[in-house]
Amino acid sequence: MSQIFHLRDDQRGYQAGILFILIMGPFFFCCHGFADQEPSHEYADKSFVIYETAEHVLRESEIEHLCTAESLQNHKVTVLVEHTASDKIVKILSLQNGQISLLNEFKTTPFTDLKAEISFFSIKGEKSPVQIIHITETAQGTAALTTEHVYEVFWHDNLKLRPVHFVPAAKAYVPYLKPGEEIRQGTKTWFLADGLFFEFFVWNEEDANCCPTAGKVSGTYRLVREEGEAGQLFMTMDTYHRTSVQD
């Protein structure tokens, strides 16, 4: 059965108009919980339509659902993508009791593949796990350049986001490259219950984009807090292992 949620104007930032999200089917809870819990898979559809009235003009856009997960203080967080004629708009929303608040949004090109993960991780010295939202943009084509967005979910009077200072493993590995080697794509990253994992390839300068030959690097990230539970959270390369492309 369809549900209608109302996004308040002061949260969306519109001068006029009302924003509604009509969910044509139930959510798919695709994200990770605590390390000792299995991911929740309560629902299994992702068809969305958004209707916005502004100055008596009705606009209809297709919405793609990427991920939804339980969050802090009985809230849920969800990541949606609005498809427009010129770009894709990624929206991170907070949901509670049928009310939606916009936590963050950013634009990317229509020629980008998007993936979102929402997970809890333990930080050394902190009593409670932290919730991390990880959104990956991958450019379509053989170059497949990758851009990653990482946020920490926290509570301060309401659900909020703050960026995690993220150093991609492919960038951190550059000092270890041999002469004539290069990294042409971004890092593929996986947030799993047992850790933060990455993988990327290394090209020799004469290699075609499709076919790296110099090697493959895989490993793990770690999360480190700068100072206290209110300090900046950093995500950096922790371990790495280089093998041949075939391994």
mmCIF file of C-alpha atoms in Angstrom, residues 73-213:
data_model
loop_
_atom_site.group_PDB
_atom_site.id
_atom_site.type_symbol
_atom_site.label_atom_id
_atom_site.label_comp_id
_atom_site.label_asym_id
_atom_site.label_seq_id
_atom_site.Cartn_x
_atom_site.Cartn_y
_atom_site.Cartn_z
ATOM 1 C CA GLN A 73 16.555 7.804 18.570
ATOM 2 C CA ASN A 74 13.978 5.702 16.646
ATOM 3 C CA HIS A 75 14.731 7.428 13.343
ATOM 4 C CA LYS A 76 15.464 5.842 9.995
ATOM 5 C CA VAL A 77 17.901 7.184 7.420
ATOM 6 C CA THR A 78 17.370 6.660 3.710
ATOM 7 C CA VAL A 79 19.345 7.512 0.583
ATOM 8 C CA LEU A 80 17.397 8.385 -2.581
ATOM 9 C CA VAL A 81 18.407 9.558 -6.044
ATOM 10 C CA GLU A 82 16.223 12.021 -7.957
ATOM 11 C CA HIS A 83 16.638 11.634 -11.725
ATOM 12 C CA THR A 84 16.220 14.888 -13.651
ATOM 13 C CA ALA A 85 16.846 15.717 -17.298
ATOM 14 C CA SER A 86 20.312 17.163 -16.604
ATOM 15 C CA ASP A 87 21.664 15.379 -13.530
ATOM 16 C CA LYS A 88 21.107 13.035 -10.599
ATOM 17 C CA ILE A 89 20.456 14.511 -7.147
ATOM 18 C CA VAL A 90 21.404 12.315 -4.187
ATOM 19 C CA LYS A 91 19.310 13.001 -1.074
ATOM 20 C CA ILE A 92 19.993 11.722 2.440
ATOM 21 C CA LEU A 93 16.796 11.857 4.511
ATOM 22 C CA SER A 94 15.757 11.267 8.109
ATOM 23 C CA LEU A 95 12.357 9.606 8.661
ATOM 24 C CA GLN A 96 10.301 9.439 11.876
ATOM 25 C CA ASN A 97 6.537 9.105 12.347
ATOM 26 C CA GLY A 98 5.842 9.905 8.697
ATOM 27 C CA GLN A 99 7.915 13.121 8.770
ATOM 28 C CA ILE A 100 10.955 13.571 6.542
ATOM 29 C CA SER A 101 13.918 15.902 7.090
ATOM 30 C CA LEU A 102 16.581 16.532 4.470
ATOM 31 C CA LEU A 103 20.018 15.912 6.005
ATOM 32 C CA ASN A 104 22.143 16.498 2.912
ATOM 33 C CA GLU A 105 22.067 16.423 -0.887
ATOM 34 C CA PHE A 106 24.533 16.657 -3.759
ATOM 35 C CA LYS A 107 24.413 16.496 -7.561
ATOM 36 C CA THR A 108 26.197 14.205 -9.978
ATOM 37 C CA THR A 109 25.968 13.546 -13.714
ATOM 38 C CA PRO A 110 23.391 11.245 -15.359
ATOM 39 C CA PHE A 111 26.289 9.011 -16.461
ATOM 40 C CA THR A 112 27.176 7.910 -12.938
ATOM 41 C CA ASP A 113 26.337 4.663 -11.159
ATOM 42 C CA LEU A 114 25.539 5.103 -7.467
ATOM 43 C CA LYS A 115 25.743 2.734 -4.501
ATOM 44 C CA ALA A 116 24.947 3.430 -0.827
ATOM 45 C CA GLU A 117 25.770 1.549 2.376
ATOM 46 C CA ILE A 118 24.761 2.372 5.956
ATOM 47 C CA SER A 119 26.588 0.560 8.760
ATOM 48 C CA PHE A 120 27.506 0.731 12.452
ATOM 49 C CA PHE A 121 31.171 0.460 13.475
ATOM 50 C CA SER A 122 32.983 0.481 16.795
ATOM 51 C CA ILE A 123 35.593 3.183 17.429
ATOM 52 C CA LYS A 124 38.398 2.460 19.867
ATOM 53 C CA GLY A 125 37.756 4.248 23.171
ATOM 54 C CA GLU A 126 34.070 5.036 22.460
ATOM 55 C CA LYS A 127 31.197 3.398 24.325
ATOM 56 C CA SER A 128 28.722 3.252 21.435
ATOM 57 C CA PRO A 129 29.187 2.282 17.775
ATOM 58 C CA VAL A 130 28.977 5.076 15.213
ATOM 59 C CA GLN A 131 26.726 4.974 12.161
ATOM 60 C CA ILE A 132 28.427 5.643 8.829
ATOM 61 C CA ILE A 133 26.787 6.430 5.466
ATOM 62 C CA HIS A 134 28.950 5.595 2.468
ATOM 63 C CA ILE A 135 27.895 6.669 -1.039
ATOM 64 C CA THR A 136 29.965 5.733 -4.092
ATOM 65 C CA GLU A 137 29.798 7.447 -7.498
ATOM 66 C CA THR A 138 31.295 5.415 -10.354
ATOM 67 C CA ALA A 139 31.569 7.019 -13.791
ATOM 68 C CA GLN A 140 30.243 4.858 -16.598
ATOM 69 C CA GLY A 141 32.774 3.705 -19.186
ATOM 70 C CA THR A 142 36.161 1.980 -19.182
ATOM 71 C CA ALA A 143 37.816 4.645 -17.012
ATOM 72 C CA ALA A 144 35.234 4.075 -14.245
ATOM 73 C CA LEU A 145 36.511 6.908 -12.047
ATOM 74 C CA THR A 146 35.202 6.667 -8.488
ATOM 75 C CA THR A 147 34.197 9.393 -6.020
ATOM 76 C CA GLU A 148 33.215 8.444 -2.474
ATOM 77 C CA HIS A 149 31.137 10.372 0.072
ATOM 78 C CA VAL A 150 31.369 9.310 3.715
ATOM 79 C CA TYR A 151 29.251 10.758 6.553
ATOM 80 C CA GLU A 152 28.877 10.126 10.266
ATOM 81 C CA VAL A 153 25.325 10.150 11.670
ATOM 82 C CA PHE A 154 25.080 11.775 15.115
ATOM 83 C CA TRP A 155 22.479 13.205 17.463
ATOM 84 C CA HIS A 156 22.408 16.845 18.594
ATOM 85 C CA ASP A 157 18.800 17.873 19.350
ATOM 86 C CA ASN A 158 17.954 16.022 16.124
ATOM 87 C CA LEU A 159 19.514 13.609 13.655
ATOM 88 C CA LYS A 160 22.437 15.249 11.819
ATOM 89 C CA LEU A 161 25.342 14.415 9.502
ATOM 90 C CA ARG A 162 28.975 15.441 9.478
ATOM 91 C CA PRO A 163 31.496 14.513 6.779
ATOM 92 C CA VAL A 164 34.149 11.922 7.580
ATOM 93 C CA HIS A 165 37.632 13.004 6.505
ATOM 94 C CA PHE A 166 38.256 10.247 3.971
ATOM 95 C CA VAL A 167 41.568 9.523 2.261
ATOM 96 C CA PRO A 168 40.943 6.956 -0.539
ATOM 97 C CA ALA A 169 43.343 4.028 -0.470
ATOM 98 C CA ALA A 170 44.286 4.642 -4.108
ATOM 99 C CA LYS A 171 45.550 8.107 -3.131
ATOM 100 C CA ALA A 172 47.315 6.869 0.015
ATOM 101 C CA TYR A 173 49.112 4.193 -2.030
ATOM 102 C CA VAL A 174 50.654 6.592 -4.584
ATOM 103 C CA PRO A 175 54.035 6.846 -2.740
ATOM 104 C CA TYR A 176 54.429 3.056 -3.146
ATOM 105 C CA LEU A 177 54.068 3.044 -6.950
ATOM 106 C CA LYS A 178 57.074 2.060 -9.036
ATOM 107 C CA PRO A 179 58.332 4.257 -11.910
ATOM 108 C CA GLY A 180 55.977 3.944 -14.895
ATOM 109 C CA GLU A 181 53.022 2.772 -12.772
ATOM 110 C CA GLU A 182 49.779 4.681 -12.228
ATOM 111 C CA ILE A 183 46.290 4.331 -10.749
ATOM 112 C CA ARG A 184 43.633 5.402 -13.239
ATOM 113 C CA GLN A 185 40.463 4.475 -11.377
ATOM 114 C CA GLY A 186 39.219 5.113 -7.883
ATOM 115 C CA THR A 187 38.980 2.616 -5.066
ATOM 116 C CA LYS A 188 36.225 0.031 -4.796
ATOM 117 C CA THR A 189 35.124 0.042 -1.152
ATOM 118 C CA TRP A 190 32.906 -2.347 0.821
ATOM 119 C CA PHE A 191 31.444 -1.634 4.261
ATOM 120 C CA LEU A 192 30.782 -5.033 5.843
ATOM 121 C CA ALA A 193 29.898 -6.077 9.377
ATOM 122 C CA ASP A 194 33.440 -7.351 9.935
ATOM 123 C CA GLY A 195 35.307 -4.366 8.518
ATOM 124 C CA LEU A 196 35.951 -1.704 5.855
ATOM 125 C CA PHE A 197 37.552 -3.209 2.764
ATOM 126 C CA PHE A 198 38.987 -1.785 -0.467
ATOM 127 C CA GLU A 199 40.434 -2.908 -3.781
ATOM 128 C CA PHE A 200 41.997 -1.108 -6.734
ATOM 129 C CA PHE A 201 44.212 -1.912 -9.724
ATOM 130 C CA VAL A 202 47.586 -0.574 -10.866
ATOM 131 C CA TRP A 203 48.369 0.163 -14.527
ATOM 132 C CA ASN A 204 51.644 0.247 -16.386
ATOM 133 C CA GLU A 205 51.804 3.394 -18.499
ATOM 134 C CA GLU A 206 51.341 1.446 -21.770
ATOM 135 C CA ASP A 207 48.227 -0.408 -20.539
ATOM 136 C CA ALA A 208 44.802 0.260 -22.037
ATOM 137 C CA ASN A 209 42.172 1.504 -19.565
ATOM 138 C CA CYS A 210 40.362 -1.817 -19.762
ATOM 139 C CA CYS A 211 43.351 -3.975 -18.946
ATOM 140 C CA PRO A 212 45.677 -3.134 -16.028
ATOM 141 C CA THR A 213 48.708 -5.419 -15.774
#
